[in-house]
Short mmCIF file of C-alpha atoms in Angstrom, two decimals:
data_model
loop_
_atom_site.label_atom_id
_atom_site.label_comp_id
_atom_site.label_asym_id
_atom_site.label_seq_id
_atom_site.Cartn_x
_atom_site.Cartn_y
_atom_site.Cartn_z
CA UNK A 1 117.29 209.34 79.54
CA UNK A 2 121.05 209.70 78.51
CA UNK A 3 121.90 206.48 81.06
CA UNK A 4 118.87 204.70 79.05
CA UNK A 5 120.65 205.61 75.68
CA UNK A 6 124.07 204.38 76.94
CA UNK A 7 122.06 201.37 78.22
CA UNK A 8 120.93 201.04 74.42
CA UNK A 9 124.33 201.39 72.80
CA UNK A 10 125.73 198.29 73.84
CA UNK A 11 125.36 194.94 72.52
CA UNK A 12 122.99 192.66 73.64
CA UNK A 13 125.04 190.32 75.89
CA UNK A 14 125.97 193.64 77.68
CA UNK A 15 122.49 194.71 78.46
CA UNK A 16 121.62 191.13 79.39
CA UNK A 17 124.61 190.83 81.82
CA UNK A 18 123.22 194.63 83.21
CA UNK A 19 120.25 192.66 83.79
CA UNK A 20 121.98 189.66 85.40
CA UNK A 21 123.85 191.75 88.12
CA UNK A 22 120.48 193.29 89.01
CA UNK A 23 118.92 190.06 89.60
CA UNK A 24 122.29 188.49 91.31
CA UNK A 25 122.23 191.37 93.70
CA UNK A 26 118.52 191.21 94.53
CA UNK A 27 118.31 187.46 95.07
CA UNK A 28 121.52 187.44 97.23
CA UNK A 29 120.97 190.34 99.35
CA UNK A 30 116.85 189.03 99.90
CA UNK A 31 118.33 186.06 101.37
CA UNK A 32 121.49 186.27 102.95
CA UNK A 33 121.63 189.17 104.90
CA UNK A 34 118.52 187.09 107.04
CA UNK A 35 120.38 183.44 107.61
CA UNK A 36 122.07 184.25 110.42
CA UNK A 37 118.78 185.13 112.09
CA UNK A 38 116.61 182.45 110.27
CA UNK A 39 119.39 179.67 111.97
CA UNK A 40 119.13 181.33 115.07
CA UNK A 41 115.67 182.19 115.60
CA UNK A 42 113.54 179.28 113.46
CA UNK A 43 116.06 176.53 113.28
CA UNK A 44 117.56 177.26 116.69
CA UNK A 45 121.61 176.44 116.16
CA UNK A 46 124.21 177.68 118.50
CA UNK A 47 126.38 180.19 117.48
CA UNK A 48 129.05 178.32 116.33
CA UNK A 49 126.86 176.41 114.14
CA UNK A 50 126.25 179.77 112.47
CA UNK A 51 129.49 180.73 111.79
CA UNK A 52 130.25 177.98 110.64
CA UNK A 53 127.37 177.75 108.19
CA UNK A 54 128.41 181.67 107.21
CA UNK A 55 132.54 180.58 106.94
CA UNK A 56 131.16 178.17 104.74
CA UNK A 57 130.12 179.89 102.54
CA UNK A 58 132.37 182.76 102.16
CA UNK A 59 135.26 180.09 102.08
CA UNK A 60 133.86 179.16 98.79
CA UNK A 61 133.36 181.88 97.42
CA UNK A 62 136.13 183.93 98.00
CA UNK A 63 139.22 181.22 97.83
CA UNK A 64 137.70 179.71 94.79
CA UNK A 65 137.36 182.96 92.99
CA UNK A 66 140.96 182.30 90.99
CA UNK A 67 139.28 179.16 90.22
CA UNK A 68 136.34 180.88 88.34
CA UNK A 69 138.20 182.76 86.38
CA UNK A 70 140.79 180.45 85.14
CA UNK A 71 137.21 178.22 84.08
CA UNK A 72 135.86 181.33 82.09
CA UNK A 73 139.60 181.80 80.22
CA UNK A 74 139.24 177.75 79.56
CA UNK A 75 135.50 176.62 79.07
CA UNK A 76 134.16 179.89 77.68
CA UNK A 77 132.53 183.01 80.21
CA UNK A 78 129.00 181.66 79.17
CA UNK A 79 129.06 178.26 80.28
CA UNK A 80 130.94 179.30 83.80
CA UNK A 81 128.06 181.76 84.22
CA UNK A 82 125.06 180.03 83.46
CA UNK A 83 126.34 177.08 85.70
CA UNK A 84 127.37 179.42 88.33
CA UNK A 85 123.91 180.69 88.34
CA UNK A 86 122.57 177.23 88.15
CA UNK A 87 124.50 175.97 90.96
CA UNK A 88 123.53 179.39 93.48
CA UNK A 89 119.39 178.21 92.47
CA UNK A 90 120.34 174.61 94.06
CA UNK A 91 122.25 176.36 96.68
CA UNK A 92 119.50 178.98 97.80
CA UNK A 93 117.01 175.84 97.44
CA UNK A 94 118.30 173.88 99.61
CA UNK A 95 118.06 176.50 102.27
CA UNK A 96 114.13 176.49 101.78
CA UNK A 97 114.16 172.55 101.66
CA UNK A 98 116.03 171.32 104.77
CA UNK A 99 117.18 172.31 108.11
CA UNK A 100 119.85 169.47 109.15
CA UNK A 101 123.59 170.33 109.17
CA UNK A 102 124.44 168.38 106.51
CA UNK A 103 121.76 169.91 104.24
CA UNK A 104 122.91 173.66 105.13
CA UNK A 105 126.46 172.86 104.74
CA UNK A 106 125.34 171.60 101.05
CA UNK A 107 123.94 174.44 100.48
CA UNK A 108 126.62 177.21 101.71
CA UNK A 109 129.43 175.18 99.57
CA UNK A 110 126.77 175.41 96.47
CA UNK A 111 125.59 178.54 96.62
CA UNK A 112 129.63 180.51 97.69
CA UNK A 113 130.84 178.00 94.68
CA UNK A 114 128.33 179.35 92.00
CA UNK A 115 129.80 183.35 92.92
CA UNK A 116 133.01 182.16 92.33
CA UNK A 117 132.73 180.83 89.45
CA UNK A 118 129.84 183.74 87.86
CA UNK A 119 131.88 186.52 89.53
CA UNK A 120 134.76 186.79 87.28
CA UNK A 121 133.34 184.80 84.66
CA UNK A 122 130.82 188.33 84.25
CA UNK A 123 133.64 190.50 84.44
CA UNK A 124 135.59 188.89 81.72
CA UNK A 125 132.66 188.32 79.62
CA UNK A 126 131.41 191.98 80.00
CA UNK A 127 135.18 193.82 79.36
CA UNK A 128 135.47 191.26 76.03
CA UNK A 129 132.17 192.75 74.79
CA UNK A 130 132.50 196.20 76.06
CA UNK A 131 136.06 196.42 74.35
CA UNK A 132 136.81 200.20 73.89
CA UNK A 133 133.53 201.11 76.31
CA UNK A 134 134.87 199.38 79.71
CA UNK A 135 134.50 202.44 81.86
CA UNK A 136 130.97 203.07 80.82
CA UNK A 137 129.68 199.34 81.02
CA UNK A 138 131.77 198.71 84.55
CA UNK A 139 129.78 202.19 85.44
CA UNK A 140 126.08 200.72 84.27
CA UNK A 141 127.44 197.55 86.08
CA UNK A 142 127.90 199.00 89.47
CA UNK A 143 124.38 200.98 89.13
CA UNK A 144 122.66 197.74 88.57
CA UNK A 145 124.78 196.17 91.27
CA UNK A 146 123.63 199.13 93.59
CA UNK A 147 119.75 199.21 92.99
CA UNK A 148 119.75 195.66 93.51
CA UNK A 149 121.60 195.23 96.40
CA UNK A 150 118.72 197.93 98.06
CA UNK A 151 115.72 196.11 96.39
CA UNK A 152 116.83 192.46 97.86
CA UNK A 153 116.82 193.37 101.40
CA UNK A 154 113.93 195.12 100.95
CA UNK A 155 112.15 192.27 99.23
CA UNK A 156 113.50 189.72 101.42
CA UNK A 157 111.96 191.82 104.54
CA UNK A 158 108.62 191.74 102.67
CA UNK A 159 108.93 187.88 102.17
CA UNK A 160 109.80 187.53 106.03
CA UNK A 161 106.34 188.38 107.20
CA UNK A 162 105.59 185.23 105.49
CA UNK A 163 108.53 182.79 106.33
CA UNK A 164 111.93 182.03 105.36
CA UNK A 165 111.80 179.55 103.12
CA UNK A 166 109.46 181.91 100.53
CA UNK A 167 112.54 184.21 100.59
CA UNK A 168 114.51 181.58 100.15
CA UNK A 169 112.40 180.11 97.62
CA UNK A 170 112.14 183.24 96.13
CA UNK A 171 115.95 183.79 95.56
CA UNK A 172 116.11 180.47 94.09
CA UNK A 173 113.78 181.20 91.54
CA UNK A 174 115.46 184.63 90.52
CA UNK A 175 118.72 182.60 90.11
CA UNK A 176 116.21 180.23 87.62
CA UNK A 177 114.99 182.72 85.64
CA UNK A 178 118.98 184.13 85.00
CA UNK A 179 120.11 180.93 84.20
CA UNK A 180 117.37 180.50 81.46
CA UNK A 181 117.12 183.96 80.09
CA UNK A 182 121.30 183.32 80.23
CA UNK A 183 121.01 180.23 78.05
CA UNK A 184 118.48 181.61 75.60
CA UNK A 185 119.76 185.02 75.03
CA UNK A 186 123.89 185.07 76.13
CA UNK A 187 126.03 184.71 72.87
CA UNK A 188 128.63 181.67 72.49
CA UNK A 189 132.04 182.82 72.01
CA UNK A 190 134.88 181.46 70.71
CA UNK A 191 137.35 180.10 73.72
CA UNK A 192 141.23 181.30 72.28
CA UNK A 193 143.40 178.97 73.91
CA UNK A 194 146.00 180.11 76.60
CA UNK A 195 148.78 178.03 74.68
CA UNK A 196 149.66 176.68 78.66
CA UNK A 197 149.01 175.08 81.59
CA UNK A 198 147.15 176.16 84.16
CA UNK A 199 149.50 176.19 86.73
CA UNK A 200 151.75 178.48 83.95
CA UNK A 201 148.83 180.44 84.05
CA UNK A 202 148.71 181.08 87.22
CA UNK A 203 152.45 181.73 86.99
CA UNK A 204 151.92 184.27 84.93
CA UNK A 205 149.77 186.02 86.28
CA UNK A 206 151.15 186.05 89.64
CA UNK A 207 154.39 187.12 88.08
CA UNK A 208 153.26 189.73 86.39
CA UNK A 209 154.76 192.97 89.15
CA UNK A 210 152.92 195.56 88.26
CA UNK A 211 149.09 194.14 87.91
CA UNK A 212 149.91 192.02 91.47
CA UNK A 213 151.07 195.87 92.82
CA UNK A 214 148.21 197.12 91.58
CA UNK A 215 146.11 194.35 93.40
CA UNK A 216 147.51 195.09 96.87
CA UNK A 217 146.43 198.68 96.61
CA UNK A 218 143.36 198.19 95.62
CA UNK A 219 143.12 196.69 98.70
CA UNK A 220 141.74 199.23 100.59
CA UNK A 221 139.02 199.99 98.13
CA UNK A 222 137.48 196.56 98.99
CA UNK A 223 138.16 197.46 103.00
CA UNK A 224 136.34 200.94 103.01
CA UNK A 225 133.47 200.03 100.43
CA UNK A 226 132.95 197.09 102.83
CA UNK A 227 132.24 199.48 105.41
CA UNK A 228 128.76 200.41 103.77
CA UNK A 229 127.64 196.99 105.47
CA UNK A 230 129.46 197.24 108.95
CA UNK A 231 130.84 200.78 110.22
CA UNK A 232 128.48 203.39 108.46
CA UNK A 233 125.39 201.36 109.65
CA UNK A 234 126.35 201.15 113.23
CA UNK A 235 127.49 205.12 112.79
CA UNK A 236 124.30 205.98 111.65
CA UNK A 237 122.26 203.75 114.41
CA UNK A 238 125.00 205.38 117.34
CA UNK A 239 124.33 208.89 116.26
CA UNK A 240 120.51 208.92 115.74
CA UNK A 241 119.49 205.84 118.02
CA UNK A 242 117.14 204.94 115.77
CA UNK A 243 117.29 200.91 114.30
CA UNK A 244 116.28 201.82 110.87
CA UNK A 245 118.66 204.61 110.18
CA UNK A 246 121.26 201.75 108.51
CA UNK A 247 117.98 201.67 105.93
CA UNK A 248 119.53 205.19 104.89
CA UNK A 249 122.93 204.10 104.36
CA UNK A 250 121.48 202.28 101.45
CA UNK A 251 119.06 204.49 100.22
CA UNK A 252 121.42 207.24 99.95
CA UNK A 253 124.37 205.08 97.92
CA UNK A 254 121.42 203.76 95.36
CA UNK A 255 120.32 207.22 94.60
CA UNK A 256 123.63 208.66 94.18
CA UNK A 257 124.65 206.11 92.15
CA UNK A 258 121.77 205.92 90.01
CA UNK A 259 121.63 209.66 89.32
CA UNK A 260 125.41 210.39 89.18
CA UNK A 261 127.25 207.53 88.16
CA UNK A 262 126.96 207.67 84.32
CA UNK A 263 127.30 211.33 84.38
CA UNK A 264 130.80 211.09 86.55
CA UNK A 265 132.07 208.44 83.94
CA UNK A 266 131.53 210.12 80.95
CA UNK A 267 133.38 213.39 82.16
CA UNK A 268 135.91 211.77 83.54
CA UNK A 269 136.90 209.58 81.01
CA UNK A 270 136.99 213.16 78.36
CA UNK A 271 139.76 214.17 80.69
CA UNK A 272 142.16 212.11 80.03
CA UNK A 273 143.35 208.29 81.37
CA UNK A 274 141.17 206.75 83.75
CA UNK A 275 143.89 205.57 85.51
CA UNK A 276 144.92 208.79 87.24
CA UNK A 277 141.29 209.15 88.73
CA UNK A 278 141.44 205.88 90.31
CA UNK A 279 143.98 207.90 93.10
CA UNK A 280 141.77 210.83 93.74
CA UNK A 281 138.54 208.04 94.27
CA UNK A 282 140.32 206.44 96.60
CA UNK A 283 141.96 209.42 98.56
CA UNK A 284 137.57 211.16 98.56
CA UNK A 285 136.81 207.63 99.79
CA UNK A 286 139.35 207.78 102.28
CA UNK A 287 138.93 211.38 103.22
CA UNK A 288 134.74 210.43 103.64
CA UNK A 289 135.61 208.53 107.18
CA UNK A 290 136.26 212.10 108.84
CA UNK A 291 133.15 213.97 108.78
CA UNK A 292 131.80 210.69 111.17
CA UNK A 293 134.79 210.18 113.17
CA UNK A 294 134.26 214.61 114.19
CA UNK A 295 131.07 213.23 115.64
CA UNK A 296 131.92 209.82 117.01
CA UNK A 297 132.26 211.30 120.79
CA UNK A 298 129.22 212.67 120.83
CA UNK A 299 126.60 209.49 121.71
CA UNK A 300 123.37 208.83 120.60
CA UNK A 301 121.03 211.53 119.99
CA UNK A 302 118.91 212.39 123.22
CA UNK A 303 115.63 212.49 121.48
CA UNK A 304 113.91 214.82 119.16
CA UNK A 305 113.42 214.59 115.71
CA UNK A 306 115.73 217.25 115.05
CA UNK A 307 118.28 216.06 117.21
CA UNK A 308 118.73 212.91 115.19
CA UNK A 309 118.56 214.81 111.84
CA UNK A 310 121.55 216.64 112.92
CA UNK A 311 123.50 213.97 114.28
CA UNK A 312 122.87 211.82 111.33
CA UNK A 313 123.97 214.14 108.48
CA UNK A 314 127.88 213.76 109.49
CA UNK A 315 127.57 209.96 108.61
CA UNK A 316 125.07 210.27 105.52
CA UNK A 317 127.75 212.99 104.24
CA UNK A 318 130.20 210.37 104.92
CA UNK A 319 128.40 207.44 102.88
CA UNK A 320 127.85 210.38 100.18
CA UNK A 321 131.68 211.14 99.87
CA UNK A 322 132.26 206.90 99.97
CA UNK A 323 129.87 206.40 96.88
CA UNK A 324 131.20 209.31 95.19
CA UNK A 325 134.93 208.02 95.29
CA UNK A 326 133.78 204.34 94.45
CA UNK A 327 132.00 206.00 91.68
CA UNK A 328 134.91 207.50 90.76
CA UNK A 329 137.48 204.66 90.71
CA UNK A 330 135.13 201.64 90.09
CA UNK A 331 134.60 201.60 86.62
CA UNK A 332 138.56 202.78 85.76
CA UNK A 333 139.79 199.65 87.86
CA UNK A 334 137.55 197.39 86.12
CA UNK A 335 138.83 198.79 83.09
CA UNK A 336 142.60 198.62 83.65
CA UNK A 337 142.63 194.80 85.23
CA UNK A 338 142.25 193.36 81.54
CA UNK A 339 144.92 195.31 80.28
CA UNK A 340 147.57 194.01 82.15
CA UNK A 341 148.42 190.94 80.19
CA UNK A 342 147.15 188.74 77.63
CA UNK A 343 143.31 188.96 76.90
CA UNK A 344 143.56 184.77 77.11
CA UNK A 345 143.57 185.10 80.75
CA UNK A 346 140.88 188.37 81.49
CA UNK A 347 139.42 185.85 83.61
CA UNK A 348 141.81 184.55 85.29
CA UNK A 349 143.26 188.34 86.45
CA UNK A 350 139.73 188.97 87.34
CA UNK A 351 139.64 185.90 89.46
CA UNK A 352 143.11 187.01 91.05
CA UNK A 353 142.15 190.32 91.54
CA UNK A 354 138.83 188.87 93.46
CA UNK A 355 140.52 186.64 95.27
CA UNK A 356 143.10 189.25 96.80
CA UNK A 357 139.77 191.56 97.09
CA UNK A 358 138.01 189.20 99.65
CA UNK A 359 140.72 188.35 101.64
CA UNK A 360 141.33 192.44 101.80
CA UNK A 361 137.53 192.36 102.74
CA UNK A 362 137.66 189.60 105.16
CA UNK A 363 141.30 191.66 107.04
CA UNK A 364 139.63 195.00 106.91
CA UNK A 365 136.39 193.97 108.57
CA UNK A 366 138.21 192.34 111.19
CA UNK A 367 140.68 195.07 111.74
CA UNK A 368 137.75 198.08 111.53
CA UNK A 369 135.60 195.24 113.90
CA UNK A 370 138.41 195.04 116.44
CA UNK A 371 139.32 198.89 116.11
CA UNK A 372 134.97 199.35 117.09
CA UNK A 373 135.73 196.94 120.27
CA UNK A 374 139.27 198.68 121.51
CA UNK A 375 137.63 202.24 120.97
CA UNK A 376 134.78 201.55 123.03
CA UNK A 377 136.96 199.93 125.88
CA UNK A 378 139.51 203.01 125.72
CA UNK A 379 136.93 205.59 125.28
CA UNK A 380 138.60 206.35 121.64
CA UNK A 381 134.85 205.90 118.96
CA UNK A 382 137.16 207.69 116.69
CA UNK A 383 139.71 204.71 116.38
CA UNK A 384 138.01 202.98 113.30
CA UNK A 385 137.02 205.65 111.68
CA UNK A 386 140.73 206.76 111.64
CA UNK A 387 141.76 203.21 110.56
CA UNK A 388 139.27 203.84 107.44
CA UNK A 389 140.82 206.46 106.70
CA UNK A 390 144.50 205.69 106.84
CA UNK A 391 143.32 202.73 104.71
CA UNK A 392 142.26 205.05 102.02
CA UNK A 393 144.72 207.22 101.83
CA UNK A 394 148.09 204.51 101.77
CA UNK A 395 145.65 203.32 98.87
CA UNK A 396 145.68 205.96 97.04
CA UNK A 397 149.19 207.32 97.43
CA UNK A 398 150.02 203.59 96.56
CA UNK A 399 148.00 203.83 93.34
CA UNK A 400 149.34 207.35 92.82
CA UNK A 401 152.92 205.93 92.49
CA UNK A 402 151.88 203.35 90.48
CA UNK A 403 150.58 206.11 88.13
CA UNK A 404 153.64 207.91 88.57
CA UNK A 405 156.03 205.42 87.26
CA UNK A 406 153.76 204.36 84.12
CA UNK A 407 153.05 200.65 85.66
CA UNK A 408 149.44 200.85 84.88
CA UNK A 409 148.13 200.46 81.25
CA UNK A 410 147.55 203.64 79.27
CA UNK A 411 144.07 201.88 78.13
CA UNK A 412 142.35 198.82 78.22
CA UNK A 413 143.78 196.26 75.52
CA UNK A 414 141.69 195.43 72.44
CA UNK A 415 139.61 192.13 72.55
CA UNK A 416 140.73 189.35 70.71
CA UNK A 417 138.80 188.74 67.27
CA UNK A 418 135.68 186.09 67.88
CA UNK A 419 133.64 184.17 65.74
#
């Protein structure tokens, strides 16, 4: 009830963008997670075709995410989300409608375009309305982010049974109705100009030391949460033997996060600067790689209910300790990126921040896939579990320092005045 209240105390275009990151989540994570296996299976592409489709994709999202948010400090965060959202309903279309190269390269370009533009565009949008209340809206944003990232795989299995293209059709329509309710509901807000170019911009935000510092060690943040999708599944499959078991991974993270998340943002932030929790996140995110990596040796339960109880609860305590430190830190990053500079360019930092976040995504799964292969081969399961956790740790200590020598913002800085 108190989360419902909280939900209730913010403005409108709040609420709706609460609503937004459900549906985003859902209609992403119904469709995307199966492509790989639609292209494969129905469609039958090599796999190089495949990655390439997937490369696609990501390519446009995550290198054009400085674009985005340099679009929401410029043509408003309304516009760049509505036609972000417009753009992933083409995008998502297009995979129902056709099945040549061409067609699915259209579509991968379309729909990684419209998250790089919405992306930071949302961000910026939701810390100019949430002004003194970042922590708490970035916390309701990263609950609705959560529940729907576990109802669109869900959903999208459901919709499977019937074919691909009525998931696909599906997610296109979600992205419809957002783009609508978006245009009907979203407030227009006056654009301040930036007084520069856009390449000064850029230059400025580049050049600003400390929020680029604080950037880079962030980076292993985006490396371990990314782990909820590759590592901690696989874990939780190795130690129980059981398929489904990565279903739990999820399930676990959406409950916590819907039951604790609020509460751990509100007493946090009555204890002083948000910044200084954003260290001990991280180092309890780090720190939640160790309870699997004890097990890792031990192989895949030999059969038995119980068996695969026990061997699971090492990992699920694991993805418990992960979501508790993201719960932690989240919403007190989100909070300081707009205080770094001038609240001109909120999206643009966003878009920076993003940007550096994806490529940190894109290293980290590579490193922690690589680490998976070379511990197999040497007999060493523990190796990328320990590279998790190094990761989380240098981030913190990094962050710590940061702390230390007052380079991040005391609190968020005050939105401009709009009309």
């Amino acid at each position: 009830m108190r989360t419902w209240h909280e939900i209730r105390g913010f403005p409108m275009a709040v609420r709706l963008l609460l609503v937004n990151q459900l549906g985003v989540n859902t209609g992403f994570y119904l469709l995307v997670p199966y492509l790989a296996l639609h292209l494969t299976e129905d469609l039958g592409v090599s796999a190089a075709v495949v990655g390439i489709v997937l490369g696609v994709r990501n390519l446009s999202q995550q290198g054009l995410f400085l674009i985005g948010g340099t679009a929401s400090d410029r043509l408003g965060a309304r516009g760049v989300i509505i036609a972000g959202c417009a753009l992933r309903t083409v995008g998502f279309g297009l995979f129902a409608l056709g099945d040549g190269l061409p067609v699915l390269l259209g579509a991968s370009v379309l729909s990684g375009l419209a998250g790089a533009l919405f992306n930071p565009a949302v961000r910026a949008y939701l810390a100019l309305e949430a002004a003194g209340r970042r922590a708490e809206a970035f916390a309701l944003f990263h609950v609705f982010a959560t529940a729907g990232a576990l109802i669109g795989p869900l959903l999208g299995s459901a919709l499977l049974l019937v074919d691909f293209r009525a998931a696909a059709l599906t997610a296109a329509g979600i992205f419809a109705v957002l783009t609508v309710a978006q245009a009907a509901v979203l407030p227009a807000r006056r654009v301040a100009p930036t007084g520069n170019s856009v390449l000064a911009d850029w230059r400025e935000v580049v050049g600003n030391r400390g929020f680029l510092a604080f950037a880079l060690a962030m980076v292993g943040m985006f490396t371990m949460e990314n782990q909820l999708y590759l590592l901690l599944p696989e874990g939780a499959r190795q130690a129980t033997g059981w398929k489904g078991a990565a279903g739990l991974v999820f399930l676990v993270g959406t409950l916590t996060s819907l039951v604790l998340q609020m509460r751990i943002t509100r007493a946090l932030k009555e204890r002083g600067s948000g910044a200084r929790w954003i260290g001990v996140g991280l180092a309890l995110m780090g720190l939640s790689f160790a309870p699997p990596m004890a097990v890792s040796g031990y192989g895949t339960a030999p059969g038995g209910l119980t068996d695969a109880v026990l061997r699971a609860l090492p990992v699920l305590a694991g993805v418990l300790m992960l979501h508790l430190g993201l719960m932690i830190a989240q919403p007190f990053v989100m909070e300081l990126v707009p205080g770094f500079g001038r609240a001109e360019l909120t999206g643009t930092r966003f878009g920076l921040f993003y940007l550096v976040s994806g490529i940190a995504a894109a290293v980290g799964n590579a490193v922690v896939g690589w680490a998976m292969d070379a511990g197999e081969r040497a007999g060493a399961p523990w190796l990328p579990w320990a590279c998790c956790l190094a990761s989380g740790l240098a981030s913190a200590a990094a962050v710590a320092r940061l702390h230390h020598r007052r380079a991040l913002p005391v609190r968020p800085a005050a939105a401009p005045a709009t009309a």
